[in-house]
């Protein structure tokens, strides 16, 4: 009798771990599909690529891009690099934190340090990024991937309210 259980994680890996694909490419594909890298995929990934679990885990945690829990419903990325700093991004950051009651994750090159992530999927995540390529339009931020330029505290309040409203609307439809 075949008692090998195929889990959703196995299926996910099977779909994306095609011959010739690197671990990085597979991880990108998985995250594109699910929004994060489920921790259960580490074992099947290691098997598929003939790597150790530690090697797979090491790659996932090294690259900041990869996350291991579902993303927040709304993710705000505020640019904290030089041009935006000179145009008030730090004052804006303080406003964002005080008005939302959330704090920006510290990001130092690798690892996942999203405070909301530790609690699983949440409503709002604040992330610092360093240059969104629109320095002439500082200060900049993205909300769920959409770029916003010359953001003031008032503009942020309106943008966040709109983002939250669209989520509420989506939940009502669902
Ligand atoms: S420094 Fe903020 S967009 Fe370049």
CSV table of N, CA and C and ligand atoms in Angstrom, one decimal:
chain,number,residue,atom,x,y,z
A,1,UNK,N,0.8,-1.2,0.0
A,1,UNK,CA,0.0,0.0,0.0
A,1,UNK,C,0.9,1.3,0.0
A,2,UNK,N,0.5,2.2,-0.8
A,2,UNK,CA,1.2,3.5,-0.9
A,2,UNK,C,0.8,4.4,0.2
A,3,UNK,N,1.6,4.5,1.3
A,3,UNK,CA,1.2,5.4,2.4
A,3,UNK,C,2.0,6.7,2.4
A,4,UNK,N,2.5,7.1,1.2
A,4,UNK,CA,3.2,8.4,1.1
A,4,UNK,C,2.2,9.5,0.9
A,5,UNK,N,2.2,10.4,1.9
A,5,UNK,CA,1.2,11.5,1.8
A,5,UNK,C,1.8,12.7,1.1
A,6,UNK,N,1.1,13.2,0.1
A,6,UNK,CA,1.6,14.3,-0.6
A,6,UNK,C,0.9,15.6,0.0
A,7,UNK,N,1.7,16.4,0.5
A,7,UNK,CA,1.1,17.6,1.2
A,7,UNK,C,1.0,18.8,0.2
A,8,UNK,N,0.2,19.8,0.6
A,8,UNK,CA,0.2,21.0,-0.3
A,8,UNK,C,1.6,21.6,-0.6
A,9,UNK,N,2.4,21.5,0.5
A,9,UNK,CA,3.8,22.0,0.3
A,9,UNK,C,4.5,21.2,-0.8
A,10,UNK,N,4.4,19.9,-0.7
A,10,UNK,CA,5.0,19.0,-1.7
A,10,UNK,C,4.5,19.4,-3.1
A,11,UNK,N,3.2,19.6,-3.2
A,11,UNK,CA,2.6,20.0,-4.5
A,11,UNK,C,3.2,21.3,-5.0
A,12,UNK,N,3.3,22.2,-4.1
A,12,UNK,CA,3.8,23.6,-4.5
A,12,UNK,C,5.2,23.4,-5.0
A,13,UNK,N,6.0,22.7,-4.3
A,13,UNK,CA,7.4,22.5,-4.7
A,13,UNK,C,7.4,21.8,-6.1
A,14,UNK,N,6.6,20.7,-6.2
A,14,UNK,CA,6.6,20.0,-7.4
A,14,UNK,C,6.3,20.8,-8.6
A,15,UNK,N,5.3,21.7,-8.4
A,15,UNK,CA,5.0,22.6,-9.5
A,15,UNK,C,6.1,23.6,-10.0
A,16,UNK,N,6.9,24.0,-9.0
A,16,UNK,CA,7.9,25.0,-9.3
A,16,UNK,C,9.3,24.5,-9.4
A,17,UNK,N,9.6,23.4,-8.9
A,17,UNK,CA,11.0,22.9,-8.9
A,17,UNK,C,11.2,22.1,-10.2
A,18,UNK,N,11.2,22.9,-11.3
A,18,UNK,CA,11.4,22.2,-12.6
A,18,UNK,C,12.9,22.1,-12.9
A,19,UNK,N,13.2,21.1,-13.6
A,19,UNK,CA,14.6,20.8,-13.9
A,19,UNK,C,15.3,22.1,-14.5
A,20,UNK,N,16.5,22.4,-14.0
A,20,UNK,CA,17.3,23.5,-14.4
A,20,UNK,C,17.0,24.8,-13.7
A,21,UNK,N,15.9,24.8,-12.9
A,21,UNK,CA,15.6,26.0,-12.1
A,21,UNK,C,16.5,26.1,-10.9
A,22,UNK,N,17.0,27.2,-10.6
A,22,UNK,CA,17.8,27.4,-9.3
A,22,UNK,C,16.9,27.5,-8.1
A,23,UNK,N,17.4,27.4,-6.9
A,23,UNK,CA,16.7,27.5,-5.7
A,23,UNK,C,16.0,28.9,-5.7
A,24,UNK,N,16.8,29.9,-6.0
A,24,UNK,CA,16.3,31.3,-6.0
A,24,UNK,C,15.1,31.5,-6.9
A,25,UNK,N,15.2,30.9,-8.1
A,25,UNK,CA,14.1,31.1,-9.1
A,25,UNK,C,12.9,30.4,-8.5
A,26,UNK,N,13.1,29.2,-7.9
A,26,UNK,CA,11.9,28.5,-7.4
A,26,UNK,C,11.3,29.2,-6.2
A,27,UNK,N,12.1,29.8,-5.4
A,27,UNK,CA,11.6,30.6,-4.2
A,27,UNK,C,10.8,31.8,-4.7
A,28,UNK,N,11.3,32.5,-5.7
A,28,UNK,CA,10.6,33.6,-6.3
A,28,UNK,C,9.2,33.1,-6.8
A,29,UNK,N,9.2,32.0,-7.5
A,29,UNK,CA,8.0,31.5,-8.1
A,29,UNK,C,7.0,31.1,-7.0
A,30,UNK,N,7.5,30.5,-6.0
A,30,UNK,CA,6.6,30.1,-4.9
A,30,UNK,C,6.0,31.4,-4.2
A,31,UNK,N,6.9,32.3,-4.0
A,31,UNK,CA,6.4,33.5,-3.3
A,31,UNK,C,5.4,34.3,-4.2
A,32,UNK,N,5.7,34.3,-5.5
A,32,UNK,CA,4.8,35.0,-6.4
A,32,UNK,C,3.4,34.3,-6.4
A,33,UNK,N,3.4,33.0,-6.2
A,33,UNK,CA,2.1,32.3,-6.2
A,33,UNK,C,1.3,32.5,-4.9
A,34,UNK,N,2.1,32.3,-3.8
A,34,UNK,CA,1.4,32.3,-2.5
A,34,UNK,C,1.5,33.5,-1.6
A,35,UNK,N,2.4,34.4,-2.0
A,35,UNK,CA,2.7,35.6,-1.2
A,35,UNK,C,3.7,35.4,-0.2
A,36,UNK,N,4.2,34.2,0.1
A,36,UNK,CA,5.2,34.0,1.0
A,36,UNK,C,5.8,32.6,0.8
A,37,UNK,N,6.8,32.2,1.5
A,37,UNK,CA,7.4,30.9,1.4
A,37,UNK,C,7.0,30.0,2.6
A,38,UNK,N,6.0,29.2,2.4
A,38,UNK,CA,5.6,28.4,3.6
A,38,UNK,C,6.7,27.6,4.2
A,39,UNK,N,6.9,27.6,5.5
A,39,UNK,CA,8.1,26.9,6.1
A,39,UNK,C,8.0,25.4,5.7
A,40,UNK,N,6.8,24.8,5.5
A,40,UNK,CA,6.7,23.4,5.2
A,40,UNK,C,7.4,23.1,3.8
A,41,UNK,N,7.7,24.1,3.0
A,41,UNK,CA,8.3,23.8,1.7
A,41,UNK,C,9.8,23.5,1.8
A,42,UNK,N,10.4,23.8,3.0
A,42,UNK,CA,11.9,23.7,3.1
A,42,UNK,C,12.3,22.2,2.9
A,43,UNK,N,11.6,21.3,3.5
A,43,UNK,CA,12.0,19.9,3.4
A,43,UNK,C,11.9,19.4,1.9
A,44,UNK,N,10.7,19.6,1.3
A,44,UNK,CA,10.6,19.1,-0.1
A,44,UNK,C,11.5,19.9,-1.0
A,45,UNK,N,11.8,21.1,-0.8
A,45,UNK,CA,12.8,21.9,-1.6
A,45,UNK,C,14.2,21.3,-1.5
A,46,UNK,N,14.5,20.9,-0.2
A,46,UNK,CA,15.9,20.4,0.0
A,46,UNK,C,16.0,19.0,-0.7
A,47,UNK,N,14.9,18.2,-0.7
A,47,UNK,CA,14.9,16.9,-1.4
A,47,UNK,C,15.0,17.1,-2.9
A,48,UNK,N,14.2,18.0,-3.4
A,48,UNK,CA,14.1,18.2,-4.8
A,48,UNK,C,15.5,18.7,-5.4
A,49,UNK,N,16.2,19.5,-4.6
A,49,UNK,CA,17.4,20.1,-5.1
A,49,UNK,C,18.7,19.4,-4.6
A,50,UNK,N,18.5,18.4,-3.8
A,50,UNK,CA,19.6,17.7,-3.2
A,50,UNK,C,20.5,18.6,-2.3
A,51,UNK,N,19.8,19.4,-1.5
A,51,UNK,CA,20.5,20.3,-0.6
A,51,UNK,C,20.1,19.9,0.8
A,52,UNK,N,20.8,20.5,1.8
A,52,UNK,CA,20.4,20.3,3.2
A,52,UNK,C,19.3,21.3,3.5
A,53,UNK,N,18.6,20.9,4.5
A,53,UNK,CA,17.5,21.9,5.0
A,53,UNK,C,18.2,23.2,5.4
A,54,UNK,N,19.3,23.1,6.0
A,54,UNK,CA,20.0,24.3,6.5
A,54,UNK,C,20.4,25.2,5.3
A,55,UNK,N,20.7,24.6,4.2
A,55,UNK,CA,21.1,25.4,3.0
A,55,UNK,C,19.9,26.1,2.5
A,56,UNK,N,18.8,25.4,2.4
A,56,UNK,CA,17.5,26.0,1.9
A,56,UNK,C,17.1,27.2,2.8
A,57,UNK,N,17.1,26.8,4.1
A,57,UNK,CA,16.6,27.8,5.1
A,57,UNK,C,17.6,29.0,5.1
A,58,UNK,N,18.9,28.8,4.9
A,58,UNK,CA,19.8,29.9,4.8
A,58,UNK,C,19.5,30.9,3.7
A,59,UNK,N,19.2,30.3,2.5
A,59,UNK,CA,18.9,31.2,1.4
A,59,UNK,C,17.6,32.0,1.7
A,60,UNK,N,16.6,31.3,2.2
A,60,UNK,CA,15.3,32.0,2.5
A,60,UNK,C,15.5,33.2,3.5
A,61,UNK,N,16.3,32.9,4.5
A,61,UNK,CA,16.5,34.0,5.5
A,61,UNK,C,17.5,35.0,5.1
A,62,UNK,N,18.4,34.7,4.2
A,62,UNK,CA,19.4,35.7,3.7
A,62,UNK,C,18.8,36.8,2.9
A,63,UNK,N,17.9,36.4,2.0
A,63,UNK,CA,17.3,37.4,1.2
A,63,UNK,C,16.1,38.1,1.8
A,64,UNK,N,16.2,39.4,2.0
A,64,UNK,CA,15.1,40.0,2.6
A,64,UNK,C,13.8,39.9,1.9
A,65,UNK,N,13.9,39.8,0.6
A,65,UNK,CA,12.7,39.7,-0.2
A,65,UNK,C,11.7,38.6,0.2
A,66,UNK,N,12.3,37.5,0.7
A,66,UNK,CA,11.5,36.3,1.0
A,66,UNK,C,10.9,36.4,2.4
A,67,UNK,N,9.7,36.1,2.5
A,67,UNK,CA,9.0,36.1,3.8
A,67,UNK,C,8.4,34.7,4.1
A,68,UNK,N,8.3,34.4,5.3
A,68,UNK,CA,7.9,33.0,5.7
A,68,UNK,C,6.5,33.0,6.3
A,69,UNK,N,5.8,34.1,6.3
A,69,UNK,CA,4.4,34.1,6.7
A,69,UNK,C,3.6,35.0,5.8
A,70,UNK,N,2.3,34.8,5.8
A,70,UNK,CA,1.5,35.6,4.9
A,70,UNK,C,1.7,37.1,5.1
A,71,UNK,N,1.7,37.9,4.0
A,71,UNK,CA,1.9,39.3,4.1
A,71,UNK,C,0.7,40.0,4.8
A,72,UNK,N,0.9,41.2,5.3
A,72,UNK,CA,-0.2,41.9,5.8
A,72,UNK,C,-1.2,42.3,4.7
A,73,UNK,N,-2.4,42.6,5.1
A,73,UNK,CA,-3.4,43.1,4.1
A,73,UNK,C,-2.9,44.4,3.4
A,74,UNK,N,-2.3,45.3,4.2
A,74,UNK,CA,-1.8,46.5,3.6
A,74,UNK,C,-0.3,46.6,4.1
A,75,UNK,N,0.6,46.7,3.1
A,75,UNK,CA,2.0,46.9,3.4
A,75,UNK,C,2.4,48.3,2.9
A,76,UNK,N,2.9,49.1,3.8
A,76,UNK,CA,3.5,50.4,3.5
A,76,UNK,C,5.0,50.4,3.5
A,77,UNK,N,5.6,50.7,2.4
A,77,UNK,CA,7.0,50.8,2.3
A,77,UNK,C,7.4,52.3,2.2
A,78,UNK,N,8.1,52.8,3.2
A,78,UNK,CA,8.5,54.2,3.1
A,78,UNK,C,10.0,54.3,2.8
A,79,UNK,N,10.3,55.2,1.8
A,79,UNK,CA,11.7,55.4,1.5
A,79,UNK,C,12.4,56.2,2.6
A,80,UNK,N,13.5,55.6,3.1
A,80,UNK,CA,14.3,56.3,4.1
A,80,UNK,C,15.7,56.7,3.6
A,81,UNK,N,15.9,56.7,2.3
A,81,UNK,CA,17.2,57.0,1.8
A,81,UNK,C,17.3,58.6,1.7
A,82,UNK,N,18.5,59.0,1.3
A,82,UNK,CA,19.0,60.3,1.4
A,82,UNK,C,18.0,61.4,0.8
A,83,UNK,N,17.7,61.2,-0.4
A,83,UNK,CA,16.8,62.3,-1.0
A,83,UNK,C,15.5,62.4,-0.3
A,84,UNK,N,14.9,61.3,0.1
A,84,UNK,CA,13.6,61.4,0.8
A,84,UNK,C,13.8,61.9,2.2
A,85,UNK,N,14.9,61.6,2.8
A,85,UNK,CA,15.2,62.1,4.1
A,85,UNK,C,15.3,63.6,4.1
A,86,UNK,N,15.9,64.1,3.0
A,86,UNK,CA,16.1,65.6,2.9
A,86,UNK,C,14.8,66.3,2.7
A,87,UNK,N,13.8,65.5,2.3
A,87,UNK,CA,12.4,66.1,2.0
A,87,UNK,C,11.4,65.7,3.1
A,88,UNK,N,11.9,65.2,4.2
A,88,UNK,CA,11.0,65.0,5.4
A,88,UNK,C,10.5,63.6,5.6
A,89,UNK,N,11.2,62.6,5.1
A,89,UNK,CA,10.7,61.2,5.3
A,89,UNK,C,10.7,60.8,6.7
A,90,UNK,N,11.6,61.3,7.5
A,90,UNK,CA,11.7,60.9,8.9
A,90,UNK,C,10.5,61.5,9.7
A,91,UNK,N,10.2,62.7,9.4
A,91,UNK,CA,9.0,63.3,10.0
A,91,UNK,C,7.7,62.5,9.6
A,92,UNK,N,7.7,62.2,8.3
A,92,UNK,CA,6.6,61.4,7.8
A,92,UNK,C,6.5,60.0,8.5
A,93,UNK,N,7.7,59.4,8.7
A,93,UNK,CA,7.8,58.1,9.4
A,93,UNK,C,7.2,58.2,10.8
A,94,UNK,N,7.5,59.3,11.5
A,94,UNK,CA,7.0,59.4,12.9
A,94,UNK,C,5.5,59.6,12.8
A,95,UNK,N,5.0,60.3,11.8
A,95,UNK,CA,3.5,60.4,11.7
A,95,UNK,C,2.9,59.1,11.4
A,96,UNK,N,3.5,58.3,10.5
A,96,UNK,CA,3.0,57.0,10.1
A,96,UNK,C,2.9,56.1,11.4
A,97,UNK,N,3.9,56.1,12.2
A,97,UNK,CA,3.9,55.3,13.4
A,97,UNK,C,2.9,55.7,14.4
A,98,UNK,N,2.9,57.0,14.6
A,98,UNK,CA,2.0,57.5,15.7
A,98,UNK,C,0.5,57.4,15.2
A,99,UNK,N,0.2,57.6,13.9
A,99,UNK,CA,-1.2,57.5,13.5
A,99,UNK,C,-1.7,56.1,13.4
A,100,UNK,N,-0.8,55.1,13.1
A,100,UNK,CA,-1.2,53.8,12.9
A,100,UNK,C,-1.0,52.9,14.2
A,101,UNK,N,-0.1,53.3,15.1
A,101,UNK,CA,0.2,52.5,16.2
A,101,UNK,C,1.1,51.3,15.9
A,102,UNK,N,1.6,51.3,14.7
A,102,UNK,CA,2.5,50.2,14.3
A,102,UNK,C,3.9,50.8,14.2
A,103,UNK,N,4.9,50.0,14.1
A,103,UNK,CA,6.3,50.4,14.0
A,103,UNK,C,6.9,49.9,12.8
A,104,UNK,N,7.9,50.7,12.3
A,104,UNK,CA,8.6,50.2,11.1
A,104,UNK,C,9.6,49.1,11.5
A,105,UNK,N,9.6,48.1,10.6
A,105,UNK,CA,10.5,47.0,10.8
A,105,UNK,C,11.9,47.5,10.6
A,106,UNK,N,12.8,46.9,11.4
A,106,UNK,CA,14.3,47.2,11.2
A,106,UNK,C,14.8,46.2,10.1
A,107,UNK,N,15.4,46.7,9.1
A,107,UNK,CA,15.9,45.8,8.0
A,107,UNK,C,17.3,46.1,7.8
A,108,UNK,N,18.1,45.1,8.1
A,108,UNK,CA,19.6,45.3,8.1
A,108,UNK,C,20.2,44.3,7.1
A,109,UNK,N,19.6,44.2,5.9
A,109,UNK,CA,20.2,43.5,4.8
A,109,UNK,C,19.8,42.1,4.7
A,110,UNK,N,19.4,41.4,5.8
A,110,UNK,CA,18.9,40.0,5.6
A,110,UNK,C,18.0,39.7,6.8
A,111,UNK,N,17.3,38.6,6.5
A,111,UNK,CA,16.4,38.1,7.6
A,111,UNK,C,15.1,38.8,7.4
A,112,UNK,N,14.1,38.3,8.2
A,112,UNK,CA,12.8,38.9,8.1
A,112,UNK,C,12.5,39.5,9.5
A,113,UNK,N,12.3,40.7,9.4
A,113,UNK,CA,12.2,41.4,10.7
A,113,UNK,C,10.9,42.2,10.7
A,114,UNK,N,9.9,41.7,10.0
A,114,UNK,CA,8.6,42.4,10.0
A,114,UNK,C,7.9,42.1,11.3
A,115,UNK,N,7.7,43.1,12.1
A,115,UNK,CA,7.1,42.9,13.4
A,115,UNK,C,5.8,42.2,13.3
A,116,UNK,N,5.0,42.6,12.2
A,116,UNK,CA,3.7,42.0,12.1
A,116,UNK,C,3.7,40.5,11.7
A,117,UNK,N,4.9,40.2,11.1
A,117,UNK,CA,5.0,38.9,10.5
A,117,UNK,C,4.9,37.8,11.6
A,118,UNK,N,5.5,38.2,12.7
A,118,UNK,CA,5.6,37.2,13.8
A,118,UNK,C,4.2,36.8,14.3
A,119,UNK,N,3.2,37.6,14.0
A,119,UNK,CA,1.9,37.3,14.5
A,119,UNK,C,1.0,36.7,13.3
A,120,UNK,N,1.7,36.3,12.2
A,120,UNK,CA,0.9,35.8,11.1
A,120,UNK,C,0.4,37.0,10.3
A,121,UNK,N,-0.6,36.7,9.4
A,121,UNK,CA,-1.1,37.7,8.6
A,121,UNK,C,-1.8,38.8,9.4
A,122,UNK,N,-1.5,40.0,9.1
A,122,UNK,CA,-2.1,41.1,9.9
A,122,UNK,C,-2.6,42.1,9.0
A,123,UNK,N,-3.2,43.2,9.5
A,123,UNK,CA,-3.8,44.2,8.7
A,123,UNK,C,-2.8,45.1,8.1
A,124,UNK,N,-1.8,45.5,8.9
A,124,UNK,CA,-0.8,46.6,8.4
A,124,UNK,C,0.6,46.2,8.7
A,125,UNK,N,1.5,46.4,7.7
A,125,UNK,CA,2.9,46.2,8.0
A,125,UNK,C,3.6,47.5,7.5
A,126,UNK,N,4.6,47.9,8.2
A,126,UNK,CA,5.4,49.1,7.9
A,126,UNK,C,6.8,48.7,7.6
A,127,UNK,N,7.3,49.0,6.4
A,127,UNK,CA,8.7,48.6,6.1
A,127,UNK,C,9.4,49.8,5.6
A,128,UNK,N,10.7,49.9,6.0
A,128,UNK,CA,11.6,50.9,5.4
A,128,UNK,C,12.3,50.4,4.2
A,129,UNK,N,12.4,51.2,3.2
A,129,UNK,CA,13.1,50.8,2.0
A,129,UNK,C,14.1,51.9,1.7
A,130,UNK,N,15.1,51.6,0.8
A,130,UNK,CA,16.1,52.6,0.6
A,130,UNK,C,16.2,52.9,-0.9
A,131,UNK,N,15.5,53.9,-1.3
A,131,UNK,CA,15.4,54.4,-2.7
A,131,UNK,C,14.4,53.6,-3.5
A,132,UNK,N,13.4,54.3,-4.0
A,132,UNK,CA,12.4,53.7,-4.8
A,132,UNK,C,12.6,54.2,-6.3
A,133,UNK,N,13.7,54.8,-6.5
A,133,UNK,CA,14.0,55.3,-7.9
A,133,UNK,C,13.2,56.5,-8.3
A,134,UNK,N,12.6,57.2,-7.4
A,134,UNK,CA,11.9,58.4,-7.7
A,134,UNK,C,12.3,59.6,-6.8
A,135,UNK,N,13.6,59.8,-6.8
A,135,UNK,CA,14.2,60.7,-5.8
A,135,UNK,C,13.7,62.1,-6.1
A,136,UNK,N,13.4,62.5,-7.3
A,136,UNK,CA,12.9,63.8,-7.7
A,136,UNK,C,11.5,64.1,-7.1
A,137,UNK,N,10.9,63.0,-6.7
A,137,UNK,CA,9.5,63.2,-6.2
A,137,UNK,C,9.4,62.8,-4.7
A,138,UNK,N,10.5,63.1,-4.0
A,138,UNK,CA,10.6,62.7,-2.6
A,138,UNK,C,9.6,63.6,-1.8
A,139,UNK,N,9.1,63.1,-0.7
A,139,UNK,CA,9.4,61.7,-0.2
A,139,UNK,C,8.4,60.7,-0.8
A,140,UNK,N,8.9,59.5,-1.0
A,140,UNK,CA,8.0,58.5,-1.7
A,140,UNK,C,7.7,57.3,-0.7
A,141,UNK,N,6.7,56.6,-1.1
A,141,UNK,CA,6.3,55.4,-0.5
A,141,UNK,C,5.5,54.5,-1.4
A,142,UNK,N,5.4,53.2,-1.1
A,142,UNK,CA,4.5,52.4,-1.8
A,142,UNK,C,3.4,51.9,-0.8
A,143,UNK,N,2.2,51.7,-1.3
A,143,UNK,CA,1.2,51.1,-0.5
A,143,UNK,C,0.7,49.9,-1.3
A,144,UNK,N,0.9,48.7,-0.8
A,144,UNK,CA,0.7,47.5,-1.6
A,144,UNK,C,1.2,47.5,-3.0
A,145,UNK,N,2.4,48.1,-3.1
A,145,UNK,CA,3.2,48.0,-4.4
A,145,UNK,C,2.9,49.2,-5.3
A,146,UNK,N,2.0,50.1,-4.9
A,146,UNK,CA,1.7,51.2,-5.8
A,146,UNK,C,2.5,52.4,-5.2
A,147,UNK,N,3.3,53.0,-6.1
A,147,UNK,CA,4.1,54.2,-5.7
A,147,UNK,C,3.3,55.4,-5.5
A,148,UNK,N,3.7,56.1,-4.5
A,148,UNK,CA,3.1,57.5,-4.2
A,148,UNK,C,4.2,58.4,-4.0
A,149,UNK,N,4.1,59.6,-4.6
A,149,UNK,CA,5.2,60.6,-4.5
A,149,UNK,C,4.8,61.8,-3.7
A,150,UNK,N,5.8,62.6,-3.3
A,150,UNK,CA,5.6,63.8,-2.6
A,150,UNK,C,4.5,63.6,-1.5
A,151,UNK,N,4.7,62.6,-0.7
A,151,UNK,CA,3.8,62.2,0.3
A,151,UNK,C,3.9,63.1,1.6
A,152,UNK,N,2.8,63.7,1.9
A,152,UNK,CA,2.7,64.5,3.2
A,152,UNK,C,2.0,63.6,4.2
A,153,UNK,N,2.0,64.0,5.5
A,153,UNK,CA,1.2,63.3,6.5
A,153,UNK,C,-0.3,63.2,6.1
A,154,UNK,N,-0.8,64.4,5.6
A,154,UNK,CA,-2.2,64.4,5.2
A,154,UNK,C,-2.5,63.4,4.0
A,155,UNK,N,-1.6,63.5,3.1
A,155,UNK,CA,-1.7,62.6,1.9
A,155,UNK,C,-1.7,61.1,2.4
A,156,UNK,N,-0.7,60.8,3.3
A,156,UNK,CA,-0.6,59.5,3.8
A,156,UNK,C,-1.9,59.0,4.4
A,157,UNK,N,-2.5,59.9,5.3
A,157,UNK,CA,-3.8,59.5,5.9
A,157,UNK,C,-4.8,59.1,4.9
A,158,UNK,N,-4.9,59.9,3.9
A,158,UNK,CA,-5.9,59.7,2.9
A,158,UNK,C,-5.6,58.4,2.1
A,159,UNK,N,-4.4,58.2,1.8
A,159,UNK,CA,-4.0,57.0,1.0
A,159,UNK,C,-4.3,55.7,1.9
A,160,UNK,N,-3.9,55.8,3.1
A,160,UNK,CA,-4.1,54.6,4.0
A,160,UNK,C,-5.6,54.3,4.2
A,161,UNK,N,-6.4,55.4,4.4
A,161,UNK,CA,-7.8,55.2,4.5
A,161,UNK,C,-8.4,54.5,3.3
A,162,UNK,N,-7.9,55.0,2.1
A,162,UNK,CA,-8.4,54.4,0.9
A,162,UNK,C,-8.0,52.9,0.8
A,163,UNK,N,-6.8,52.6,1.2
A,163,UNK,CA,-6.3,51.2,1.1
A,163,UNK,C,-7.1,50.3,2.1
A,164,UNK,N,-7.3,50.8,3.3
A,164,UNK,CA,-8.1,50.1,4.2
A,164,UNK,C,-9.6,49.9,3.7
A,165,UNK,N,-10.1,50.9,3.1
A,165,UNK,CA,-11.5,50.8,2.7
A,165,UNK,C,-11.6,49.8,1.5
A,166,UNK,N,-10.6,49.7,0.7
A,166,UNK,CA,-10.6,48.7,-0.4
A,166,UNK,C,-10.5,47.3,0.1
A,167,UNK,N,-9.8,47.2,1.2
A,167,UNK,CA,-9.7,45.8,1.9
A,167,UNK,C,-11.1,45.4,2.5
A,168,UNK,N,-11.7,46.4,3.1
A,168,UNK,CA,-13.0,46.1,3.7
A,168,UNK,C,-14.0,45.8,2.6
A,169,UNK,N,-13.9,46.5,1.5
A,169,UNK,CA,-14.8,46.2,0.4
A,169,UNK,C,-14.6,44.8,-0.2
A,170,UNK,N,-13.3,44.4,-0.3
A,170,UNK,CA,-13.0,43.1,-0.8
A,170,UNK,C,-13.5,42.0,0.2
A,171,UNK,N,-13.4,42.3,1.5
A,171,UNK,CA,-13.9,41.3,2.4
A,171,UNK,C,-15.4,41.1,2.4
A,172,UNK,N,-16.1,42.3,2.1
A,172,UNK,CA,-17.5,42.2,2.0
A,172,UNK,C,-18.0,41.4,0.8
A,173,UNK,N,-17.2,41.5,-0.3
A,173,UNK,CA,-17.5,40.8,-1.5
A,173,UNK,C,-17.3,39.3,-1.3
A,174,UNK,N,-16.2,39.0,-0.6
A,174,UNK,CA,-15.8,37.6,-0.4
A,174,UNK,C,-16.8,36.8,0.4
B,1,LIG,S1,15.8,58.4,-2.1
B,1,LIG,FE1,13.7,58.0,-1.9
B,1,LIG,S2,13.2,57.5,-4.0
B,1,LIG,FE2,15.3,57.8,-4.1
